[in-house]
XYZ file of C-alpha atoms in Angstrom:
733
model
C -29.156 196.312 7.881
C -29.250 197.029 11.610
C -30.766 193.581 12.189
C -27.808 191.996 10.382
C -25.457 193.984 12.612
C -27.380 192.798 15.671
C -27.031 189.175 14.602
C -23.286 189.669 14.133
C -23.053 191.469 17.482
C -24.317 188.240 19.018
C -21.351 186.531 17.382
C -18.380 188.703 18.474
C -17.271 192.301 18.961
C -14.731 191.872 16.169
C -17.413 190.724 13.733
C -19.562 193.792 14.334
C -16.518 196.115 14.333
C -15.363 194.877 10.915
C -18.902 195.087 9.549
C -19.233 198.652 10.842
C -15.907 199.625 9.291
C -16.875 198.235 5.906
C -20.241 199.976 6.107
C -18.584 203.303 7.012
C -16.111 203.115 4.129
C -18.871 202.229 1.699
C -21.111 205.077 2.875
C -18.195 207.518 2.552
C -17.782 206.437 -1.058
C -21.508 206.741 -1.703
C -21.446 210.241 -0.203
C -18.624 211.244 -2.543
C -20.473 209.814 -5.542
C -23.870 211.102 -4.431
C -25.450 207.656 -4.938
C -26.794 206.501 -1.630
C -30.479 206.272 -2.482
C -31.422 202.824 -3.822
C -34.811 202.741 -5.473
C -36.721 199.493 -5.719
C -34.216 197.422 -3.697
C -36.015 194.642 -1.855
C -35.254 191.263 -0.364
C -37.177 188.402 1.214
C -36.095 187.854 4.826
C -37.311 184.250 4.895
C -35.517 183.375 1.656
C -32.403 185.080 2.974
C -32.558 183.063 6.198
C -32.831 179.753 4.300
C -30.239 180.609 1.620
C -26.851 178.840 1.459
C -24.158 180.489 3.534
C -22.254 182.089 0.644
C -25.410 183.635 -0.857
C -26.703 184.800 2.532
C -23.428 186.515 3.421
C -23.257 188.160 0.010
C -26.726 189.687 0.407
C -26.044 190.708 3.999
C -22.869 192.534 2.954
C -24.801 194.341 0.242
C -27.353 195.485 2.815
C -24.652 196.595 5.250
C -22.755 198.530 2.609
C -25.592 200.137 0.664
C -28.859 200.428 2.568
C -29.385 203.650 4.508
C -32.334 205.691 5.675
C -30.527 208.966 4.896
C -32.297 211.231 2.405
C -29.857 214.156 2.395
C -26.056 214.511 2.432
C -26.286 215.956 5.935
C -28.197 212.900 7.233
C -25.678 210.590 5.563
C -22.764 212.488 7.167
C -24.525 212.182 10.534
C -24.860 208.414 10.073
C -21.147 208.144 9.218
C -20.401 210.058 12.424
C -22.493 207.610 14.445
C -20.584 204.763 12.791
C -17.297 206.349 13.858
C -18.491 206.433 17.465
C -19.659 202.818 17.329
C -16.370 201.671 15.785
C -14.455 203.448 18.545
C -16.555 201.683 21.213
C -16.120 198.325 19.479
C -12.349 198.729 19.298
C -12.213 199.663 22.965
C -14.293 196.626 23.952
C -12.169 194.397 21.726
C -8.958 195.797 23.201
C -10.165 195.124 26.746
C -11.357 191.619 25.736
C -14.528 191.923 27.777
C -16.472 189.378 25.690
C -18.410 187.198 28.076
C -18.902 184.448 25.498
C -15.175 184.130 24.916
C -14.675 183.635 28.643
C -17.504 181.077 28.670
C -15.885 179.203 25.784
C -12.616 179.071 27.726
C -14.485 177.823 30.809
C -16.195 175.061 28.772
C -12.831 173.914 27.421
C -11.390 173.884 30.947
C -14.388 172.004 32.379
C -14.206 169.395 29.601
C -10.420 169.113 30.139
C -9.825 168.847 26.400
C -6.142 169.750 26.722
C -5.545 166.810 29.071
C -7.773 164.281 27.278
C -7.027 165.296 23.698
C -10.790 165.341 22.992
C -11.667 167.126 19.763
C -13.905 170.206 19.849
C -16.162 171.566 17.087
C -17.141 175.267 17.363
C -19.868 176.770 15.170
C -20.283 180.473 14.492
C -22.444 182.506 12.107
C -19.730 184.964 11.032
C -16.538 184.551 9.013
C -14.971 187.374 11.053
C -15.778 185.590 14.307
C -14.317 182.370 12.869
C -11.006 184.107 12.218
C -11.129 185.814 15.625
C -11.749 182.547 17.484
C -9.072 180.698 15.502
C -6.588 183.415 16.448
C -7.537 183.250 20.154
C -7.489 179.449 20.258
C -4.054 179.274 18.664
C -2.911 181.851 21.202
C -4.156 179.495 23.928
C -1.939 176.745 22.483
C -4.483 174.667 20.535
C -4.087 173.350 16.988
C -6.994 174.706 14.930
C -8.626 173.891 11.579
C -11.189 176.198 9.985
C -14.080 175.603 7.588
C -16.301 178.187 5.906
C -18.534 178.674 2.888
C -15.891 180.531 0.900
C -13.763 177.382 0.594
C -13.941 175.197 -2.514
C -14.473 171.435 -2.378
C -10.753 170.588 -2.212
C -10.148 173.007 0.650
C -13.170 171.654 2.554
C -11.902 168.090 2.224
C -8.427 169.137 3.391
C -9.923 170.969 6.391
C -11.958 167.927 7.409
C -8.887 165.708 7.016
C -6.798 168.132 9.095
C -9.387 168.074 11.884
C -9.542 164.281 11.800
C -5.794 163.734 11.842
C -4.068 166.563 13.676
C -6.082 169.620 14.719
C -7.765 169.414 18.124
C -10.290 172.186 17.424
C -12.298 173.051 14.320
C -14.010 176.439 14.011
C -16.704 176.365 11.339
C -19.382 178.582 9.900
C -22.650 177.114 8.608
C -20.765 175.355 5.790
C -19.558 172.836 8.365
C -23.161 171.800 8.964
C -23.617 170.664 5.375
C -22.714 167.293 3.933
C -19.928 166.135 6.239
C -19.748 163.582 9.027
C -17.676 164.583 12.051
C -18.830 161.885 14.436
C -15.229 161.180 15.478
C -15.843 164.340 17.534
C -18.314 164.337 20.452
C -17.990 167.866 21.874
C -19.586 170.901 20.219
C -20.042 174.569 21.119
C -22.510 176.846 19.322
C -20.687 180.122 19.872
C -23.738 181.906 18.492
C -27.225 180.622 17.748
C -28.785 180.745 14.246
C -32.276 182.223 14.119
C -33.385 179.287 11.980
C -33.821 176.256 14.316
C -33.384 173.858 11.378
C -29.825 175.062 10.975
C -29.184 174.539 14.665
C -30.413 170.961 14.368
C -28.268 170.480 11.264
C -25.208 171.559 13.214
C -25.955 169.076 15.978
C -26.455 166.331 13.405
C -22.803 166.578 12.340
C -21.760 164.708 15.492
C -25.015 163.542 17.157
C -26.026 160.852 14.681
C -26.269 157.088 14.180
C -22.831 155.520 14.618
C -21.660 157.948 17.319
C -20.269 155.797 20.131
C -19.531 158.502 22.678
C -21.841 160.602 24.808
C -22.260 163.899 22.972
C -21.984 167.232 24.826
C -23.379 170.324 23.055
C -23.117 173.820 24.568
C -25.241 176.733 23.315
C -23.708 180.083 24.317
C -26.448 182.702 24.789
C -25.941 186.192 26.229
C -28.998 186.260 28.470
C -28.788 189.996 29.206
C -29.539 190.922 25.566
C -32.943 191.040 23.894
C -31.989 188.203 21.573
C -30.711 186.237 24.551
C -33.911 186.694 26.535
C -35.994 185.331 23.649
C -33.656 182.372 23.099
C -33.454 181.638 26.828
C -37.262 181.561 27.115
C -37.507 179.271 24.077
C -34.822 176.913 25.399
C -36.607 176.695 28.773
C -39.803 175.672 27.011
C -37.993 173.180 24.790
C -36.311 171.639 27.826
C -39.695 171.030 29.476
C -40.944 169.406 26.275
C -37.777 167.320 25.967
C -38.229 165.976 29.487
C -41.875 165.118 28.786
C -41.143 163.462 25.423
C -37.920 161.764 26.459
C -36.448 162.846 23.110
C -33.618 165.207 22.173
C -35.155 166.044 18.798
C -37.255 168.919 20.076
C -35.924 171.386 17.518
C -38.071 169.639 14.895
C -41.219 171.090 16.484
C -40.385 174.734 17.195
C -42.596 175.796 14.296
C -45.535 174.000 15.880
C -45.099 175.582 19.301
C -45.918 179.126 18.152
C -48.641 178.933 15.476
C -48.248 181.684 12.895
C -44.911 182.846 14.328
C -41.262 181.898 13.970
C -38.269 182.214 16.231
C -36.793 184.777 13.831
C -39.982 186.881 13.980
C -39.838 187.047 17.755
C -36.157 188.012 17.817
C -36.668 190.689 15.161
C -39.623 192.108 17.108
C -37.464 192.260 20.221
C -34.457 193.864 18.539
C -36.499 196.393 16.574
C -38.556 197.258 19.700
C -41.776 196.586 17.830
C -43.103 195.164 21.078
C -41.851 195.071 24.607
C -39.697 192.143 25.609
C -42.289 191.303 28.264
C -44.994 190.920 25.582
C -42.774 188.613 23.536
C -41.864 186.412 26.497
C -45.541 186.252 27.413
C -46.336 185.019 23.896
C -43.733 182.273 24.166
C -45.302 181.083 27.413
C -48.869 181.618 26.143
C -49.101 178.167 24.628
C -49.526 175.834 27.620
C -46.801 173.214 27.991
C -49.417 170.464 27.739
C -50.612 171.808 24.380
C -47.046 172.188 23.110
C -46.208 168.641 24.184
C -49.344 167.320 22.452
C -48.351 169.071 19.222
C -44.805 167.781 19.501
C -46.071 164.232 19.914
C -48.324 164.606 16.864
C -45.426 165.828 14.757
C -43.173 163.057 16.050
C -45.807 160.383 15.411
C -46.352 161.555 11.870
C -42.601 161.759 11.225
C -42.131 158.202 12.447
C -44.993 157.006 10.277
C -43.734 158.809 7.191
C -40.272 157.341 7.681
C -42.013 153.941 8.301
C -39.617 153.004 11.071
C -40.182 149.387 11.968
C -37.634 148.035 14.441
C -37.752 144.418 13.341
C -37.388 145.428 9.692
C -34.460 147.696 10.497
C -32.719 144.979 12.495
C -33.415 142.454 9.750
C -31.978 144.695 7.052
C -28.902 145.399 9.190
C -28.292 141.665 9.559
C -28.930 141.107 5.826
C -26.312 143.762 5.026
C -23.861 142.139 7.430
C -24.353 138.742 5.782
C -24.035 139.982 2.201
C -21.696 142.971 2.241
C -18.305 142.799 0.611
C -15.819 141.442 3.131
C -13.283 144.213 3.943
C -10.379 141.766 3.603
C -11.213 141.346 -0.106
C -11.070 145.104 -0.648
C -7.767 145.282 1.201
C -6.289 142.409 -0.813
C -7.421 144.012 -4.044
C -5.980 147.390 -3.016
C -2.599 145.862 -2.138
C -2.342 143.834 -5.340
C -3.610 146.636 -7.574
C -1.298 149.180 -5.928
C 1.687 146.885 -6.455
C 0.741 146.404 -10.110
C 0.435 150.172 -10.596
C 3.657 151.058 -8.762
C 2.064 152.640 -5.696
C 4.128 151.828 -2.588
C 2.041 150.695 0.407
C 3.536 149.853 3.814
C 2.041 148.340 6.953
C 2.164 150.141 10.301
C 2.843 148.347 13.569
C -0.827 148.596 14.572
C -1.891 146.739 11.421
C -3.089 149.769 9.474
C -1.544 150.727 6.141
C 0.312 153.850 5.072
C 1.150 155.312 1.695
C 4.258 157.496 2.171
C 3.971 159.163 -1.235
C 1.247 159.341 -3.875
C 2.725 160.341 -7.231
C 1.169 162.887 -9.559
C -0.029 160.046 -11.822
C -2.544 159.133 -9.129
C -3.288 162.687 -7.953
C -3.922 164.144 -11.420
C -7.609 163.279 -11.600
C -10.358 164.792 -13.726
C -12.730 167.488 -12.413
C -15.619 164.984 -12.609
C -13.637 162.477 -10.505
C -12.845 165.163 -7.942
C -16.483 166.275 -7.838
C -17.671 162.703 -7.284
C -15.031 161.292 -4.938
C -12.868 164.176 -3.711
C -9.177 165.000 -3.729
C -6.347 162.458 -3.656
C -3.752 163.561 -1.099
C 0.034 163.395 -1.376
C 0.383 160.941 1.538
C -1.691 158.803 3.916
C -0.375 157.902 7.368
C -3.101 155.482 8.426
C -5.566 153.492 6.313
C -7.988 150.763 7.428
C -10.553 148.735 5.518
C -12.608 147.897 8.589
C -14.640 150.574 10.425
C -13.818 149.311 13.907
C -10.100 149.250 13.123
C -10.298 152.757 11.678
C -12.064 154.079 14.811
C -9.711 152.272 17.177
C -6.526 153.631 15.587
C -7.820 156.945 14.260
C -7.157 155.825 10.693
C -8.936 156.786 7.483
C -11.649 154.269 6.572
C -11.187 152.973 3.009
C -14.171 151.578 1.108
C -15.551 151.840 -2.449
C -15.967 155.561 -3.110
C -12.821 156.680 -1.289
C -10.716 158.786 -3.695
C -7.481 156.833 -3.140
C -9.135 153.476 -3.856
C -11.017 154.875 -6.851
C -7.887 156.365 -8.439
C -6.104 153.018 -8.005
C -9.050 151.331 -9.761
C -8.874 153.831 -12.632
C -5.135 153.272 -12.998
C -5.383 149.474 -12.969
C -8.152 149.585 -15.590
C -5.929 151.659 -17.881
C -2.929 149.398 -17.244
C -4.994 146.242 -17.892
C -6.795 147.519 -20.993
C -5.242 144.907 -23.329
C -5.989 142.072 -20.885
C -9.599 143.208 -20.619
C -9.991 143.113 -24.396
C -8.623 139.560 -24.553
C -11.127 138.343 -21.943
C -10.789 136.429 -18.687
C -10.413 132.758 -17.840
C -10.839 131.303 -14.351
C -10.187 127.793 -13.093
C -12.578 125.942 -10.759
C -10.417 124.015 -8.253
C -13.409 121.790 -7.374
C -13.553 120.569 -10.967
C -17.316 121.147 -11.294
C -17.778 124.275 -13.420
C -17.224 124.182 -17.162
C -18.820 127.073 -19.020
C -19.253 130.838 -18.933
C -20.004 133.160 -16.027
C -22.047 136.232 -17.024
C -22.322 139.398 -14.916
C -25.198 141.861 -15.268
C -26.260 144.993 -13.409
C -29.992 145.187 -12.756
C -31.849 148.320 -11.704
C -35.404 148.939 -10.454
C -36.954 152.437 -10.522
C -40.065 153.792 -8.822
C -42.819 156.181 -9.942
C -40.579 159.212 -9.282
C -37.917 157.676 -11.544
C -35.708 157.208 -8.495
C -33.555 154.092 -8.085
C -35.406 151.712 -5.761
C -32.779 148.995 -5.970
C -29.628 148.081 -7.867
C -27.896 144.732 -7.776
C -25.270 142.702 -9.632
C -26.551 139.362 -10.924
C -24.465 136.416 -12.123
C -25.609 133.600 -14.424
C -23.563 130.465 -15.076
C -23.993 129.047 -18.577
C -22.678 125.492 -18.736
C -20.940 124.043 -21.789
C -24.148 122.084 -22.447
C -26.241 125.266 -22.464
C -27.898 125.033 -19.030
C -28.459 128.352 -17.201
C -28.321 128.858 -13.453
C -28.321 132.004 -11.319
C -25.337 132.017 -8.952
C -23.972 134.428 -6.362
C -21.474 136.832 -7.989
C -19.083 136.079 -5.116
C -18.484 132.644 -6.659
C -15.715 134.362 -8.585
C -13.731 134.790 -5.351
C -13.312 131.019 -5.002
C -11.974 130.552 -8.540
C -8.336 130.657 -9.598
C -7.257 133.182 -12.273
C -6.273 131.447 -15.483
C -2.861 131.516 -17.108
C -1.762 132.210 -20.704
C -2.100 128.514 -21.572
C -5.820 128.881 -20.913
C -6.904 131.312 -23.670
C -10.481 132.690 -23.651
C -13.058 131.073 -25.915
C -16.019 132.729 -27.656
C -19.201 132.522 -25.645
C -22.286 130.820 -27.087
C -24.058 134.197 -27.310
C -25.795 136.440 -24.831
C -29.370 136.446 -26.209
C -30.556 133.416 -24.279
C -28.703 134.577 -21.154
C -30.214 138.058 -21.481
C -33.706 136.555 -21.558
C -32.918 134.543 -18.433
C -31.707 137.692 -16.634
C -34.981 139.467 -17.452
C -36.795 136.798 -15.443
C -34.341 137.188 -12.544
C -34.799 140.961 -12.651
C -38.574 140.587 -12.522
C -38.247 138.441 -9.393
C -36.015 141.156 -7.911
C -38.697 143.733 -8.715
C -41.293 141.575 -6.954
C -38.995 141.312 -3.915
C -38.607 145.079 -3.711
C -42.303 145.662 -4.313
C -43.172 143.333 -1.442
C -40.938 145.340 0.903
C -42.306 148.649 -0.308
C -45.927 147.558 -0.014
C -45.250 146.552 3.573
C -43.790 149.997 4.197
C -46.769 151.573 2.429
C -49.185 149.775 4.733
C -47.363 151.217 7.736
C -47.620 154.681 6.213
C -51.315 154.207 5.514
C -52.012 152.807 8.942
C -50.156 155.432 10.929
C -49.383 158.350 8.623
C -52.683 158.728 6.777
C -54.774 157.676 9.769
C -53.090 160.205 12.049
C -53.561 162.933 9.443
C -57.240 162.030 9.071
C -57.710 162.370 12.808
C -55.915 165.706 12.883
C -58.007 166.983 9.966
C -61.253 165.939 11.685
C -60.139 167.659 14.886
C -59.248 170.821 12.969
C -62.581 170.877 11.136
C -64.433 170.494 14.425
C -62.599 173.548 15.721
C -63.472 175.518 12.587
C -67.150 174.653 12.960
C -67.017 175.730 16.594
C -65.296 179.031 15.703
C -67.830 179.786 12.933
C -70.741 179.003 15.245
C -69.377 181.301 17.939
C -68.844 184.072 15.413
C -72.447 183.740 14.104
C -73.647 184.054 17.685
C -71.796 187.315 17.953
C -69.182 186.136 20.440
C -66.000 188.160 20.607
C -62.891 186.037 20.090
C -59.509 186.658 18.393
C -59.861 186.497 14.601
C -56.262 185.290 14.412
C -57.280 181.952 15.987
C -59.729 181.314 13.165
C -57.184 182.256 10.505
C -54.514 180.084 12.087
C -56.842 177.085 12.248
C -57.851 177.527 8.595
C -54.180 177.628 7.638
C -53.463 174.529 9.719
C -56.417 172.693 8.146
C -55.141 173.415 4.635
C -51.627 172.354 5.586
C -52.885 169.036 6.991
C -54.886 168.310 3.834
C -51.907 169.177 1.661
C -49.697 166.848 3.713
C -52.221 164.071 3.320
C -52.375 164.520 -0.467
C -48.584 164.571 -0.666
C -48.297 161.398 1.432
C -50.895 159.578 -0.692
C -49.014 160.535 -3.857
C -45.688 159.487 -2.327
C -47.082 156.070 -1.391
C -48.382 155.574 -4.926
C -45.022 156.485 -6.448
C -43.081 154.219 -4.100
C -45.017 151.056 -4.984
C -45.007 151.722 -8.759
C -41.841 149.817 -9.672
C -40.444 148.919 -13.066
C -37.252 147.219 -14.222
C -34.726 149.012 -16.409
C -32.922 147.090 -19.144
C -30.131 145.001 -17.574
C -26.577 146.104 -18.332
C -23.933 143.520 -19.283
C -20.824 144.018 -17.144
C -18.666 141.125 -18.363
C -18.305 137.421 -19.022
C -15.598 134.944 -17.969
C -14.750 131.477 -19.235
C -14.666 128.935 -16.378
C -12.673 125.731 -16.783
C -12.546 122.783 -14.359
C -9.247 121.807 -12.754
C -8.763 118.096 -12.148
C -6.057 117.069 -9.649
C -6.023 113.602 -8.239
C -3.781 114.616 -5.327
C -6.298 117.102 -3.953
C -9.266 115.968 -1.801
C -12.626 116.669 -3.452
C -16.124 116.787 -2.073
C -18.588 114.071 -3.114
C -22.102 115.529 -3.730
C -23.770 112.443 -2.211
C -21.607 112.633 0.942
C -22.233 116.391 1.144
C -25.981 115.836 1.052
C -25.724 113.384 3.982
C -23.679 115.924 5.947
C -26.220 118.685 5.275
C -29.084 116.497 6.450
C -27.257 115.556 9.659
C -26.557 119.239 10.385
C -30.143 120.335 9.614
C -31.572 117.584 11.857
C -29.248 118.609 14.678
C -30.303 122.252 14.454
C -33.980 121.312 14.565
C -33.361 119.101 17.607
C -31.833 122.129 19.385
C -34.945 124.229 18.818
C -33.415 126.427 16.130
C -34.828 127.203 12.662
C -32.216 126.189 10.052
C -32.320 127.389 6.437
C -30.295 125.749 3.663
C -28.473 128.525 1.776
C -25.675 126.369 0.362
C -26.518 127.222 -3.274
C -26.104 130.961 -2.639
C -22.315 130.819 -2.113
C -22.455 133.084 0.951
C -19.469 131.526 2.694
C -21.652 129.220 4.809
C -24.248 126.508 4.111
C -26.874 126.977 6.828
C -28.361 130.056 8.450
C -29.907 128.900 11.737
C -31.906 131.255 13.972
C -32.581 130.689 17.668
C -35.850 131.686 19.373
C -34.002 134.580 21.051
C -33.022 136.021 17.657
C -29.360 134.998 17.655
C -28.058 133.403 14.459
C -25.564 130.663 13.666
C -23.812 130.750 10.297
C -22.820 127.135 9.703
C -20.393 125.750 7.150
C -20.862 121.976 6.744
C -18.044 119.647 5.733
C -18.729 115.922 5.310
C -16.259 113.077 4.903
C -17.028 109.524 3.842
C -14.636 108.350 6.544
C -12.332 111.060 7.921
C -9.663 113.467 6.740
C -8.713 117.156 6.539
C -11.229 119.940 5.997
C -10.880 122.238 2.987
C -12.253 125.799 3.047
C -12.627 128.240 0.172
C -11.333 131.830 0.538
C -14.923 133.017 0.867
C -15.614 130.554 3.684
C -12.392 131.361 5.545
C -12.825 135.128 5.355
C -16.487 134.888 6.391
C -15.333 132.871 9.405
C -12.920 135.682 10.272
C -15.609 138.311 9.746
C -18.509 136.667 11.647
C -16.293 135.176 14.396
C -18.464 133.922 17.329
C -21.512 133.562 15.070
C -19.654 131.336 12.595
C -19.655 127.567 13.159
C -17.880 124.736 11.366
C -19.841 121.441 11.412
C -17.831 118.382 10.363
C -19.671 115.111 9.699
C -17.306 112.131 9.913
C -18.051 108.595 8.581
C -20.963 109.967 6.524
C -20.939 106.870 4.292
C -21.741 104.548 7.202
C -22.352 105.830 10.730
C -22.378 109.668 10.553
C -20.950 111.519 13.543
C -21.255 115.292 13.961
C -18.515 117.529 15.364
C -19.137 121.275 15.982
C -16.521 124.048 16.177
C -17.418 127.621 17.081
C -15.335 130.517 15.741
C -12.821 128.396 13.786
C -10.938 131.518 12.630
C -9.418 131.997 16.090
C -8.761 128.292 16.714
C -6.930 127.277 13.543
C -4.081 128.423 11.340
C -4.940 126.664 8.079
C -2.450 125.727 5.403
C -2.966 127.992 2.397
C -2.547 126.161 -0.909
C -2.188 128.966 -3.455
C -2.197 126.656 -6.492
C -5.849 125.851 -5.842
C -6.808 128.928 -3.718
C -7.972 126.807 -0.791
C -7.301 126.571 2.974
C -6.701 123.137 4.497
C -7.326 122.378 8.199
C -5.879 119.041 9.288
C -6.134 119.364 13.089
C -9.836 120.233 13.263
C -10.614 117.463 15.799
C -8.491 119.118 18.474
C -11.095 121.853 18.955
C -14.272 119.989 17.993
C -17.158 119.067 20.291
């Protein structure tokens, strides 16, 4: 119980004063009842340290209120008297506001000039009492403050995060703020007190210091160096700083457990506080492991971690580009949200900066089920700034809207209810190009690994022509079709059995694609992860043989070294077995039964007054464009059948990519773009090129236009959902 008080003392005088007062009142009650001896009460310190915040605080309070060494009423009365003295001292210190850490916090805020710059500040503390104390002081200093702690339910946590994002300049959080939220819009953090579990300290830092953070992150750790706890932490931080400089990495907290074999940071602090050893002995132990040895261990741990996570830069960059090429264009989500909101009666307005606002969300949208709230979160009464593009959201401080955001999801639920009758009747779409006549089937395919975890999930589309032919198409083909009207009623489909069989073959190819990627990752793990573990195991066994030989010779050496090396050897072997099993599970892939999502009837639209593309002329244009790319030293790939919004993906030797849409004309004339092509041009900008081949029927001539989205204002023809560019030659080369 005294150790818990010591940890809270490191947090704030108020925290320890309130804890002492609660303990005193509880002991008084126990004295009156004569029930202060607890038989058989025990707890695991390590489990307590790793427990969730709410559970840890609950157990700590029970220890503070009930555990006592008193065996007689007189001893218990004496302890209550000591508590009275301590409470008096704490109140006096609190009244005089002599807390050094509070002054240091104020100095940090002054040095960072957060009042002048408006920079947001995240403060972590271990104690709920300290959280309330700091919030009170900060508000007294004139700052707007949000708070977050483990006693808050999911709705309150979401509201606190939203308040910090939108209005509050400072958030004070207990450990709950280090779990499951992303606060990377903030780049300044203060650890008002330091957790004794380094993993929790790293978790705190990860709330703002993570991939996607665009600012330089400043993190301050406030440590009272004239306390026993502070001396231990200061010595550890000095050692970690030397390792960080040698490694060139900030992730040194991952390796604290490897710097002091057989010991933990908590053990050292407890030894210091309880005076089990002198502070000099403890500091000597911290420095006992030579820096070179600590750095070597840190590198081993880092190497293994990299291998286990199979980080491969080219693969990562390739997957990032693949995601950029295939992800749902934000403009489509925005268009859907606007149209669906209008259909459901939700008023949406546009701000001057281009973001959206929803001045009022009615109870129909906010009354969601508990399962919805658990999955997506709470729907708020109003939204002042919404953006469907991450860069726009960051630039204007707006809320980023994407699939999974509660407002978008509740709009989807409402539109599905409103459109229930239409869904039962079925859908008809019109192909403005006049080519498609048949049915478009949508399936969801899923691949699972040996751990029964989802390895991949994808939507597949199959076009079934009126003559029965089957062809896999990109699901985004639907974006370029025109919704049908009542005069185009749905027709029964020919049946899904033959289509289902075709999808099974597509799903098997998808499984093979995923397996190829996973086997490549597995080879990296085998090459680096297993090989590094084998080397470490051999090194450990050599040490064990040496220790046993020395012991047989009668040499005197610390037995603890032998025990530590045996433990390390077993841990290495266990890690190797676990990694081998993990690799086996990851490459054992199987396809689940595909799920039918829907089917749409596609009818061709024939209009003589609208220019259409001739397949033979298109083929000539594609060949001219491919030949040109090859002549420029690039590697072109024909992706025209994938309906990606461009026809050619052409990569330069330096890794840059051109996304090329090819338009060919027998003689000359305007260029017609689909919605998918136009929005991809807006999304990819400088990387998007429009190649126009004129006089393809006789003497083909190529014109190239980079970034057409900024050079043209096309005529939108809503009747056929197409964009027409007539003045393309003005910007062509």
